[in-house]
Amino acid sequence: MAFSAINNTQFPDVDESGWRIMAEKALKGAEFGDVLVSKTDEGIAVDPIYQRVDANPVGRRDSTAPWHIVQRIDDPDAKRANKQALEDTANGSTGLALVFEGAPNAYGYGIPADREALHGVLDGVELDKLYVRIDSHPSSRASIDWIIELYGLRRIDPARLKFSLGLDPAAIFAGTGRLNMSIEALQASMPQSLAHFFALGLPGVLLEADGRVYHNAGATAAQELGAMLASAVSHLRMFEQARQPLVYSAPHIGFSLSVDQDQFMSIAKIRALRRLWSRVQEACSIEPAPATIHAETSYRMITYKDPETNILRSTISAFSAAVGGADSISIIPHTAAHGLADPFARRIARNTQLILADESHLGFVSDPAAGSGGMEALTDALCEKAWAEFKTIEAEGGLFAVLASGALQSSVLASADARNARLQADEIPIVGTNRYPAEKERKTTVLKAEKRPTPTEGAVHCEKLEPKSLDGLSGEQS
């Protein structure tokens, strides 16, 4: 009886203007925009309420398949790394990210960059059942030969596998501050390598536009996307020089980006990247191929104090990557600011994804954000900001030119400084650090491993973009 009465109760319809009147009354004289409208680092206004809009879905490359649950393999001890790889794949991981020493996202660790170490790390690992990616590093070209050799030794046909070879010279240039040859020599030699890979019939990602190095140094989402687009366009030019038709080459370009605790921005960033890449391909007069996107949780959001709070941040980040439509996701263990993750931290990183995929079924719906007024507006605004960043880079000669001149680094570091100022002013809350800090820090365990500096020798140098995690109460962030 009570239910029927409630069910038949009619509430008056309230449109947006009516809602605004009530909201302003509740504010008691405070400015609506000051209290309820927030702004992103790029200056994009985020309103408190939006109308539903027509859906414009941009889901995963293959919406019928789940994303790849990828575990980072970055232990300098090859035997220990092999044990980790076997344990991860036996307990639910469907992919491995091979992170070599010297990689911009190795954070001081990484697999030794030699053939014996790679073969040892993958000993007994069922490569024919996994998605394997090589994160871009100074010896990327050689490591590709090592892994293709391993496929041959095991009589595995690479043409039937899913993998990413992770070549991105610009990310290496930005993250290490050096190249082993001149930019001109690199651009002249790369087409030969690409032609070689095409001759082998490799089906996966050959070149990657990696935005993580810019994000972890402090870039805004628009700056990260703009740099990635510029990198992808430089890849298209290399394919063109290799006399490979762009319509066949574009699917061999992949993307890696960072996702952080800002759920809506992370979702919008992935959705915006898909739209922007389609726009680039249309500008090249080719039929757009869906972007292949790898998302990794942000290193710069990792806090040193109260590291368990990083588990929550990583969960939000991975959720955002899945909802945004990433094709593969990896989670940086929550103790990364303290050192190399132990088995427990790695297990937490792996199981977070397993719960999201197998228990929460986040991959069941392709692009659930489509049609949300707020998400569509944020995606559109981010596309415009990122496109402007991309045009600026192109106008100044392309990605290598702005890195060599230091223009991009200056822009990224300016964004980092602005964010740091807000952190120091206590305008950005960090739970466990400048909000609700623990009375006593619990002991954090990590594996015994010595951090190694990035090599500095090379033919060409630029200002290095170094990643830093959030560090203690100071909230310092690069």
Coordinates of C-alpha atoms in Angstrom, one line a residue:
M1 CA 0.0 0.0 0.0
A2 CA 2.8 2.4 1.0
F3 CA 4.7 1.5 -2.2
S4 CA 1.7 2.3 -4.4
A5 CA 1.3 5.7 -2.7
I6 CA 5.0 6.5 -3.3
N7 CA 4.9 5.2 -6.9
N8 CA 1.9 7.4 -7.7
T9 CA 3.5 10.5 -6.3
Q10 CA 4.1 13.1 -9.0
F11 CA 7.0 15.4 -8.6
P12 CA 7.0 18.7 -10.6
D13 CA 9.3 18.7 -13.6
V14 CA 12.4 20.9 -13.2
D15 CA 14.4 22.0 -16.2
E16 CA 18.0 23.3 -16.2
S17 CA 17.0 26.9 -15.5
G18 CA 14.8 25.8 -12.6
W19 CA 17.6 23.7 -11.2
R20 CA 19.9 26.7 -11.5
I21 CA 17.6 29.0 -9.5
M22 CA 17.4 26.4 -6.7
A23 CA 21.2 25.9 -6.8
E24 CA 21.9 29.7 -6.6
K25 CA 19.5 29.9 -3.7
A26 CA 21.4 27.2 -1.9
L27 CA 24.6 29.0 -2.5
K28 CA 23.4 32.0 -0.4
G29 CA 25.1 34.7 -2.4
A30 CA 28.2 32.8 -3.4
E31 CA 29.1 33.0 -7.1
F32 CA 27.8 30.0 -9.1
G33 CA 30.9 29.8 -11.2
D34 CA 33.3 30.1 -8.3
V35 CA 31.7 27.2 -6.4
L36 CA 30.1 24.8 -8.9
V37 CA 32.2 25.3 -12.1
S38 CA 35.7 23.8 -12.0
K39 CA 38.5 24.1 -14.6
T40 CA 41.0 21.6 -15.9
D41 CA 44.7 22.3 -16.2
E42 CA 44.0 23.4 -19.8
G43 CA 41.4 25.9 -18.7
I44 CA 38.4 23.8 -19.8
A45 CA 35.3 24.7 -17.8
V46 CA 33.5 21.7 -16.2
D47 CA 29.9 22.6 -15.4
P48 CA 28.0 20.8 -12.6
I49 CA 25.2 19.6 -14.8
Y50 CA 24.7 18.7 -18.5
Q51 CA 21.8 17.7 -20.8
R52 CA 21.9 14.3 -22.4
V53 CA 23.2 14.4 -26.0
D54 CA 23.2 12.1 -29.0
A55 CA 25.7 9.3 -28.5
N56 CA 28.9 9.4 -30.5
P57 CA 30.6 6.1 -29.6
V58 CA 34.3 5.5 -29.9
G59 CA 35.0 2.2 -28.2
R60 CA 37.9 -0.2 -28.3
R61 CA 39.5 -1.3 -31.5
D62 CA 37.8 -4.7 -31.1
S63 CA 34.7 -4.1 -29.1
T64 CA 33.9 -7.9 -29.1
A65 CA 37.0 -8.8 -27.1
P66 CA 38.1 -7.8 -23.6
W67 CA 41.1 -5.5 -23.1
H68 CA 44.5 -7.1 -22.5
I69 CA 45.4 -7.3 -18.8
V70 CA 49.1 -6.4 -19.0
Q71 CA 51.7 -6.8 -16.3
R72 CA 55.0 -4.8 -16.3
I73 CA 58.2 -6.9 -16.4
D74 CA 60.9 -4.5 -15.3
D75 CA 63.1 -6.4 -12.8
P76 CA 66.9 -6.1 -13.5
D77 CA 67.3 -9.6 -12.2
A78 CA 66.4 -11.7 -15.2
K79 CA 65.8 -14.9 -13.2
R80 CA 63.5 -13.1 -10.9
A81 CA 61.7 -11.4 -13.8
N82 CA 61.2 -14.8 -15.4
K83 CA 59.5 -16.0 -12.2
Q84 CA 57.3 -12.9 -12.2
A85 CA 56.3 -13.4 -15.8
L86 CA 55.4 -17.1 -15.2
E87 CA 53.4 -16.2 -12.0
D88 CA 51.5 -13.3 -13.7
T89 CA 50.5 -15.3 -16.7
A90 CA 49.5 -18.3 -14.6
N91 CA 47.3 -16.1 -12.5
G92 CA 45.2 -14.1 -15.0
S93 CA 47.4 -11.7 -16.9
T94 CA 46.8 -11.9 -20.7
G95 CA 49.7 -9.7 -21.7
L96 CA 53.2 -8.7 -20.7
A97 CA 55.0 -5.3 -21.0
L98 CA 58.7 -5.8 -21.4
V99 CA 60.4 -2.7 -19.8
F100 CA 64.1 -2.5 -20.5
E101 CA 66.7 -0.5 -18.7
G102 CA 67.0 3.0 -20.0
A103 CA 63.3 3.2 -21.0
P104 CA 61.7 6.5 -20.1
N105 CA 59.1 4.6 -18.0
A106 CA 61.6 2.2 -16.3
Y107 CA 61.9 4.6 -13.4
G108 CA 65.4 3.5 -12.6
Y109 CA 65.0 -0.3 -13.1
G110 CA 64.3 -2.5 -16.2
I111 CA 65.4 -5.7 -17.8
P112 CA 69.0 -5.7 -18.9
A113 CA 69.0 -4.7 -22.6
D114 CA 70.7 -7.8 -24.1
R115 CA 69.6 -10.9 -26.0
E116 CA 70.4 -13.4 -23.2
A117 CA 68.4 -11.5 -20.6
L118 CA 65.4 -11.2 -22.8
H119 CA 65.4 -14.9 -23.7
G120 CA 65.9 -15.8 -20.0
V121 CA 63.0 -13.6 -18.9
L122 CA 60.7 -15.3 -21.4
D123 CA 61.9 -18.8 -20.7
G124 CA 58.9 -21.1 -20.4
V125 CA 56.4 -18.3 -21.0
E126 CA 53.7 -19.3 -23.5
L127 CA 54.2 -16.5 -26.0
D128 CA 51.7 -17.8 -28.5
K129 CA 48.9 -17.2 -26.0
L130 CA 49.9 -13.7 -24.9
Y131 CA 49.8 -10.1 -26.0
V132 CA 53.4 -8.9 -25.7
R133 CA 54.6 -5.3 -25.9
I134 CA 58.1 -3.9 -25.8
D135 CA 58.1 -0.4 -24.2
S136 CA 60.2 2.0 -26.2
H137 CA 63.9 2.2 -25.0
P138 CA 67.3 3.1 -26.4
S139 CA 67.9 -0.4 -27.8
S140 CA 64.4 -1.0 -29.1
R141 CA 65.6 -1.9 -32.6
A142 CA 67.9 -4.6 -31.4
S143 CA 65.3 -6.0 -28.9
I144 CA 62.9 -6.5 -31.7
D145 CA 65.4 -8.8 -33.5
W146 CA 65.9 -10.7 -30.2
I147 CA 62.2 -11.4 -29.7
I148 CA 61.6 -12.3 -33.3
E149 CA 64.6 -14.7 -33.1
L150 CA 62.9 -16.2 -30.0
Y151 CA 59.7 -16.7 -31.9
G152 CA 61.6 -18.5 -34.6
L153 CA 63.4 -20.8 -32.1
R154 CA 60.0 -21.8 -30.7
R155 CA 58.5 -22.2 -34.2
I156 CA 55.9 -19.5 -33.5
D157 CA 54.6 -17.6 -36.5
P158 CA 54.8 -13.8 -35.5
A159 CA 52.2 -13.1 -38.2
R160 CA 49.5 -14.9 -36.0
L161 CA 50.3 -13.0 -32.8
K162 CA 49.3 -9.7 -31.1
F163 CA 52.1 -7.5 -30.0
S164 CA 53.5 -4.0 -30.0
L165 CA 57.2 -3.4 -30.9
G166 CA 57.1 0.0 -29.3
L167 CA 59.4 2.0 -31.5
D168 CA 59.2 5.7 -30.6
P169 CA 62.4 7.6 -31.1
A170 CA 60.8 10.9 -30.0
A171 CA 59.8 9.4 -26.6
I172 CA 63.4 8.2 -26.1
F173 CA 64.7 11.7 -27.1
A174 CA 62.4 13.4 -24.6
G175 CA 62.8 10.9 -21.8
T176 CA 66.5 10.3 -21.9
G177 CA 67.7 13.5 -23.4
R178 CA 69.7 11.8 -26.2
L179 CA 69.7 9.9 -29.4
N180 CA 72.4 7.5 -30.6
M181 CA 72.5 9.1 -34.0
S182 CA 71.5 12.4 -35.5
I183 CA 67.9 13.2 -36.2
E184 CA 68.6 13.2 -39.9
A185 CA 70.3 9.8 -39.8
L186 CA 67.5 8.4 -37.7
Q187 CA 64.8 9.6 -40.2
A188 CA 66.9 8.2 -43.1
S189 CA 67.4 4.8 -41.5
M190 CA 64.0 4.1 -40.0
P191 CA 62.2 3.6 -43.3
Q192 CA 64.6 0.6 -44.1
S193 CA 63.7 -1.0 -40.8
L194 CA 60.0 -0.5 -41.4
A195 CA 60.3 -2.1 -44.9
H196 CA 62.1 -5.0 -43.2
F197 CA 59.3 -5.5 -40.7
F198 CA 56.6 -5.3 -43.4
A199 CA 58.5 -8.0 -45.4
L200 CA 58.2 -10.2 -42.3
G201 CA 54.5 -9.8 -42.3
L202 CA 54.3 -8.6 -38.7
P203 CA 50.6 -7.7 -38.0
G204 CA 50.9 -5.7 -34.8
V205 CA 52.0 -2.2 -33.8
L206 CA 55.4 -1.3 -35.3
L207 CA 55.7 2.3 -34.3
E208 CA 54.2 3.8 -31.2
A209 CA 53.3 7.4 -30.1
D210 CA 54.1 7.3 -26.4
G211 CA 52.6 10.1 -24.3
R212 CA 53.6 8.8 -20.9
V213 CA 57.0 10.6 -20.9
Y214 CA 55.2 14.0 -21.3
H215 CA 52.5 13.2 -18.8
N216 CA 54.8 12.0 -16.1
A217 CA 57.0 15.1 -16.5
G218 CA 53.9 17.3 -15.8
A219 CA 52.1 17.8 -19.1
T220 CA 48.4 18.6 -19.3
A221 CA 46.2 16.1 -21.1
A222 CA 46.1 18.4 -24.1
Q223 CA 49.9 18.6 -24.2
E224 CA 50.2 14.9 -23.9
L225 CA 47.7 14.3 -26.8
G226 CA 49.3 17.0 -28.9
A227 CA 52.7 15.4 -28.6
M228 CA 51.3 12.0 -29.4
L229 CA 49.6 13.2 -32.5
A230 CA 52.8 14.9 -33.6
S231 CA 54.7 11.7 -33.0
A232 CA 52.2 9.6 -35.0
V233 CA 52.3 12.1 -37.9
S234 CA 56.1 11.8 -37.9
H235 CA 55.6 8.0 -38.1
L236 CA 53.3 8.4 -41.1
R237 CA 56.0 10.4 -42.8
M238 CA 58.6 7.6 -42.2
F239 CA 56.2 5.0 -43.6
E240 CA 55.8 7.3 -46.6
Q241 CA 59.5 7.5 -47.1
A242 CA 59.6 3.7 -46.9
R243 CA 57.2 3.7 -49.8
Q244 CA 54.5 2.0 -47.8
P245 CA 50.9 3.1 -48.7
L246 CA 49.5 5.0 -45.7
V247 CA 46.2 3.2 -45.8
Y248 CA 48.1 0.0 -44.9
S249 CA 50.6 1.7 -42.6
A250 CA 48.3 3.6 -40.3
P251 CA 47.0 0.4 -38.5
H252 CA 50.7 -0.3 -37.5
I253 CA 50.9 2.9 -35.5
G254 CA 49.9 2.5 -31.8
F255 CA 49.5 4.8 -28.8
S256 CA 50.5 4.7 -25.2
L257 CA 49.2 7.2 -22.7
S258 CA 48.8 7.7 -18.9
V259 CA 45.6 7.5 -16.9
D260 CA 45.3 9.0 -13.5
Q261 CA 42.9 9.5 -10.6
D262 CA 40.9 12.1 -12.5
Q263 CA 38.3 9.7 -13.7
F264 CA 36.5 11.9 -16.2
M265 CA 39.6 13.4 -17.8
S266 CA 41.2 10.0 -18.2
I267 CA 38.1 8.7 -19.9
A268 CA 37.8 11.8 -22.1
K269 CA 41.5 11.6 -23.0
I270 CA 41.2 8.1 -24.5
R271 CA 38.0 9.0 -26.3
A272 CA 39.6 12.2 -27.7
L273 CA 42.6 10.3 -28.9
R274 CA 40.5 8.0 -31.0
R275 CA 38.7 11.0 -32.6
L276 CA 41.9 12.9 -33.2
W277 CA 43.6 10.0 -34.8
S278 CA 40.6 9.6 -37.2
R279 CA 40.9 13.2 -38.0
V280 CA 44.6 12.9 -38.9
Q281 CA 43.9 10.0 -41.2
E282 CA 41.1 11.8 -42.9
A283 CA 43.5 14.7 -43.5
C284 CA 45.8 12.2 -45.2
S285 CA 42.9 11.1 -47.4
I286 CA 42.8 7.5 -46.1
E287 CA 40.0 5.5 -44.5
P288 CA 40.4 5.9 -40.7
A289 CA 41.6 2.8 -39.0
P290 CA 40.8 2.5 -35.2
A291 CA 43.6 3.5 -32.9
T292 CA 45.4 0.8 -30.8
I293 CA 45.7 2.3 -27.4
H294 CA 47.7 1.1 -24.4
A295 CA 46.9 2.8 -21.1
E296 CA 49.2 2.7 -18.1
T297 CA 48.4 4.2 -14.7
S298 CA 50.1 7.5 -13.9
Y299 CA 53.5 7.4 -12.2
R300 CA 53.3 11.1 -11.3
M301 CA 50.2 10.4 -9.2
I302 CA 52.0 7.8 -7.0
T303 CA 52.5 9.1 -3.5
Y304 CA 55.4 8.1 -1.2
K305 CA 53.4 8.6 2.0
D306 CA 50.6 6.2 2.8
P307 CA 51.2 4.1 -0.3
E308 CA 48.1 2.0 0.2
T309 CA 46.1 5.0 -1.0
N310 CA 47.7 4.4 -4.4
I311 CA 45.7 1.2 -4.7
L312 CA 42.5 3.3 -4.8
R313 CA 44.1 5.7 -7.3
S314 CA 45.1 2.8 -9.5
T315 CA 41.7 1.3 -9.3
I316 CA 40.1 4.6 -10.5
S317 CA 42.7 4.9 -13.2
A318 CA 42.2 1.4 -14.5
F319 CA 38.4 1.8 -14.4
S320 CA 38.7 5.0 -16.4
A321 CA 41.0 3.2 -19.0
A322 CA 38.5 0.4 -19.4
V323 CA 35.5 2.7 -19.7
G324 CA 37.3 5.0 -22.0
G325 CA 38.1 2.0 -24.3
A326 CA 41.8 1.2 -23.9
D327 CA 42.9 -2.0 -25.8
S328 CA 45.4 -2.9 -23.1
I329 CA 46.0 -1.7 -19.6
S330 CA 48.9 -2.0 -17.1
I331 CA 48.9 -0.8 -13.5
I332 CA 52.1 0.5 -11.9
P333 CA 52.3 -1.2 -8.4
H334 CA 51.3 1.0 -5.5
T335 CA 54.8 0.9 -3.9
A336 CA 56.6 2.3 -7.0
A337 CA 57.7 5.5 -5.2
H338 CA 59.5 3.3 -2.7
G339 CA 61.3 1.0 -5.1
L340 CA 60.8 -2.2 -7.2
A341 CA 57.5 -3.9 -6.4
D342 CA 57.5 -7.1 -4.4
P343 CA 55.1 -10.1 -5.2
F344 CA 52.3 -8.7 -3.0
A345 CA 52.3 -5.3 -4.8
R346 CA 52.4 -7.0 -8.2
R347 CA 49.5 -9.3 -7.2
I348 CA 47.4 -6.3 -6.1
A349 CA 48.1 -4.6 -9.5
R350 CA 47.1 -7.7 -11.4
N351 CA 44.1 -8.6 -9.4
T352 CA 42.7 -5.0 -9.6
Q353 CA 42.3 -5.5 -13.3
L354 CA 41.0 -9.1 -12.9
I355 CA 38.2 -7.8 -10.7
L356 CA 37.3 -5.0 -13.1
A357 CA 37.3 -7.3 -16.1
D358 CA 35.9 -10.6 -14.7
E359 CA 33.7 -9.5 -11.8
S360 CA 32.6 -6.0 -12.8
H361 CA 32.4 -6.8 -16.5
L362 CA 33.5 -3.4 -17.5
G363 CA 34.3 -4.6 -21.0
F364 CA 30.8 -5.7 -21.6
V365 CA 29.6 -2.3 -23.0
S366 CA 31.6 -0.5 -25.6
D367 CA 32.0 3.2 -24.8
P368 CA 29.5 3.6 -22.0
A369 CA 30.3 7.3 -21.8
A370 CA 28.8 7.9 -25.2
G371 CA 25.7 10.2 -24.9
S372 CA 26.7 11.6 -21.6
G373 CA 26.4 15.4 -21.9
G374 CA 29.3 16.0 -19.6
M375 CA 31.6 13.4 -21.1
E376 CA 30.9 14.4 -24.7
A377 CA 31.5 18.1 -23.9
L378 CA 34.8 17.3 -22.1
T379 CA 35.9 15.1 -25.0
D380 CA 35.0 17.7 -27.6
A381 CA 36.8 20.5 -25.6
L382 CA 39.9 18.3 -25.1
C383 CA 40.0 17.5 -28.8
E384 CA 40.1 21.2 -29.6
K385 CA 42.8 22.0 -27.0
A386 CA 44.9 19.0 -28.2
W387 CA 44.5 19.9 -31.8
A388 CA 45.8 23.4 -31.1
E389 CA 48.9 21.9 -29.3
F390 CA 49.5 19.6 -32.3
K391 CA 49.3 22.5 -34.7
T392 CA 51.8 24.5 -32.7
I393 CA 54.3 21.6 -32.7
E394 CA 53.8 21.2 -36.5
A395 CA 54.2 24.9 -37.1
E396 CA 57.5 24.9 -35.3
G397 CA 58.9 22.0 -37.5
G398 CA 57.5 18.9 -35.9
L399 CA 58.1 16.9 -32.7
F400 CA 61.9 16.4 -33.1
A401 CA 62.4 20.1 -33.8
V402 CA 60.5 21.3 -30.7
L403 CA 62.3 18.8 -28.5
A404 CA 65.7 19.8 -29.9
S405 CA 64.9 23.5 -29.4
G406 CA 63.6 22.8 -25.9
A407 CA 60.2 24.5 -26.7
L408 CA 58.1 21.5 -25.8
Q409 CA 60.0 20.9 -22.6
S410 CA 59.5 24.5 -21.5
S411 CA 55.8 24.3 -22.1
V412 CA 55.5 21.0 -20.2
L413 CA 57.6 22.2 -17.3
A414 CA 55.5 25.4 -17.1
S415 CA 52.4 23.3 -16.7
A416 CA 54.2 21.2 -14.0
D417 CA 55.2 24.4 -12.2
A418 CA 51.6 25.7 -12.2
R419 CA 50.3 22.4 -10.8
N420 CA 53.1 22.4 -8.2
A421 CA 52.1 25.9 -7.1
R422 CA 48.5 24.7 -6.5
L423 CA 49.9 21.7 -4.6
Q424 CA 52.0 23.9 -2.4
A425 CA 49.0 26.2 -1.8
D426 CA 47.0 23.2 -0.7
E427 CA 44.5 23.7 -3.4
I428 CA 44.8 20.1 -4.7
P429 CA 43.9 17.5 -2.0
I430 CA 46.0 14.4 -1.8
V431 CA 44.6 11.9 0.6
G432 CA 47.2 10.5 2.9
T433 CA 49.7 13.3 2.1
N434 CA 48.2 16.8 2.6
R435 CA 44.7 15.4 3.6
Y436 CA 44.2 12.9 6.4
P437 CA 47.8 11.9 6.7
A438 CA 48.5 8.7 8.7
E439 CA 49.7 9.3 12.2
K440 CA 52.3 6.6 11.7
E441 CA 53.6 5.3 8.4
R442 CA 53.5 1.6 8.0
K443 CA 56.6 -0.2 6.7
T444 CA 56.7 -0.7 3.0
T445 CA 58.5 -3.7 1.5
V446 CA 60.1 -3.7 -1.9
L447 CA 62.6 -6.0 -3.7
K448 CA 66.3 -5.4 -3.4
A449 CA 67.4 -3.7 -6.6
E450 CA 69.7 -0.8 -7.3
K451 CA 68.4 2.1 -9.2
R452 CA 70.5 3.0 -12.2
P453 CA 70.8 6.4 -13.8
T454 CA 69.8 6.9 -17.4
P455 CA 72.9 6.8 -19.7
T456 CA 73.9 10.2 -21.0
E457 CA 76.1 9.4 -24.0
G458 CA 74.7 10.0 -27.4
A459 CA 75.0 11.8 -30.7
V460 CA 72.2 14.3 -30.1
H461 CA 71.1 15.8 -26.8
C462 CA 68.1 17.7 -25.6
E463 CA 66.6 18.8 -22.2
K464 CA 65.4 15.6 -20.6
L465 CA 61.9 15.3 -19.3
E466 CA 62.2 13.4 -16.0
P467 CA 59.3 11.6 -14.3
K468 CA 58.7 12.1 -10.6
S469 CA 56.0 10.7 -8.3
L470 CA 54.3 12.7 -5.6
D471 CA 56.8 12.9 -2.8
G472 CA 55.7 13.2 0.8
L473 CA 54.0 16.1 2.4
S474 CA 55.6 18.7 0.1
G475 CA 53.5 17.4 -2.8
E476 CA 56.4 18.0 -5.2
Q477 CA 55.6 16.9 -8.7
S478 CA 57.4 17.2 -11.9

